Coordinates of C-alpha atoms in Angstrom, one line a residue:
M9 CA 106.0 123.3 98.5
D10 CA 107.4 120.8 96.2
N11 CA 105.7 117.9 98.2
V12 CA 102.3 118.8 96.9
I13 CA 100.7 116.5 94.5
A14 CA 97.7 118.2 92.9
A15 CA 95.8 115.0 92.1
P16 CA 96.4 111.3 92.8
L17 CA 99.0 110.1 90.4
L18 CA 99.2 106.6 88.9
T19 CA 102.7 105.3 89.0
K20 CA 104.3 101.8 88.4
A21 CA 104.3 101.2 92.1
G22 CA 100.7 102.4 92.8
I23 CA 99.0 105.7 93.5
L24 CA 101.0 108.7 94.8
F25 CA 99.0 111.3 96.6
S26 CA 99.4 114.1 99.2
V27 CA 97.7 114.7 102.5
T28 CA 97.8 117.6 104.9
V29 CA 98.5 117.1 108.5
E30 CA 98.9 120.1 110.8
F31 CA 99.3 122.5 107.8
K32 CA 102.1 120.4 106.3
Q33 CA 101.9 118.4 103.1
Y34 CA 103.1 114.8 103.1
Q35 CA 103.6 112.5 100.0
C36 CA 102.1 109.0 100.4
L37 CA 102.0 105.9 98.2
V38 CA 99.4 103.2 98.3
P39 CA 100.9 100.3 96.4
A40 CA 99.1 98.5 93.6
T41 CA 99.0 95.4 95.7
T42 CA 97.1 97.2 98.5
L43 CA 94.7 98.7 96.0
C44 CA 94.1 95.2 94.6
D45 CA 93.4 93.9 98.1
L46 CA 90.9 96.8 98.7
S47 CA 89.2 96.3 95.3
H48 CA 88.4 92.6 96.0
S49 CA 86.4 93.7 99.0
K50 CA 84.3 96.1 96.8
D51 CA 84.6 95.5 93.1
P52 CA 87.4 93.5 91.5
K53 CA 86.7 95.1 88.1
L54 CA 87.9 98.6 89.2
D55 CA 91.2 99.8 87.9
L56 CA 93.8 101.2 90.3
L57 CA 92.8 104.9 90.0
D58 CA 89.1 104.0 90.3
T59 CA 89.8 101.8 93.4
Y60 CA 91.8 104.7 94.9
R61 CA 88.9 107.1 94.3
A62 CA 86.4 104.6 95.7
F63 CA 88.4 104.2 98.9
Q64 CA 90.0 107.7 98.9
S65 CA 88.6 108.9 102.3
K66 CA 89.6 105.7 104.0
I67 CA 93.1 105.7 102.4
E68 CA 93.7 109.3 103.2
G69 CA 92.4 108.8 106.8
V70 CA 94.8 106.0 107.4
A71 CA 97.6 108.1 105.9
R72 CA 96.8 111.0 108.3
R73 CA 96.7 108.7 111.3
L74 CA 100.0 107.1 110.4
I75 CA 101.6 110.5 110.0
G76 CA 100.1 111.6 113.3
A77 CA 101.6 108.6 115.0
G78 CA 105.0 109.5 113.7
L79 CA 105.5 107.1 110.8
E80 CA 107.8 108.5 108.2
G81 CA 108.7 107.9 104.6
K82 CA 109.3 109.8 101.4
P83 CA 106.8 108.8 100.3
L84 CA 105.0 107.1 103.2
V85 CA 104.0 103.7 101.9
I86 CA 100.6 102.5 103.1
G87 CA 100.4 98.7 102.9
S88 CA 97.4 96.4 103.2
G89 CA 98.1 95.7 106.8
Y90 CA 96.9 99.1 107.8
F91 CA 93.4 98.4 106.4
Q92 CA 92.6 95.3 108.4

């Protein structure tokens, strides 16, 4: 399973992470801009990884719903519009 990311990974584009849906691993990316949008609603002083951790359950829930709805991508990019 080379799609498994053991822990959220900070990249130039944002945070790369894996979620499991129906026993299958999917790579997802929450862009830095999306994380910045999320942090403004909680604490603008958080760095990207801290923001991801603060919103991890929400971000991963959105990822699972999008995958369940049939959205695809390698990785699946989860933009700000999915959190409104």
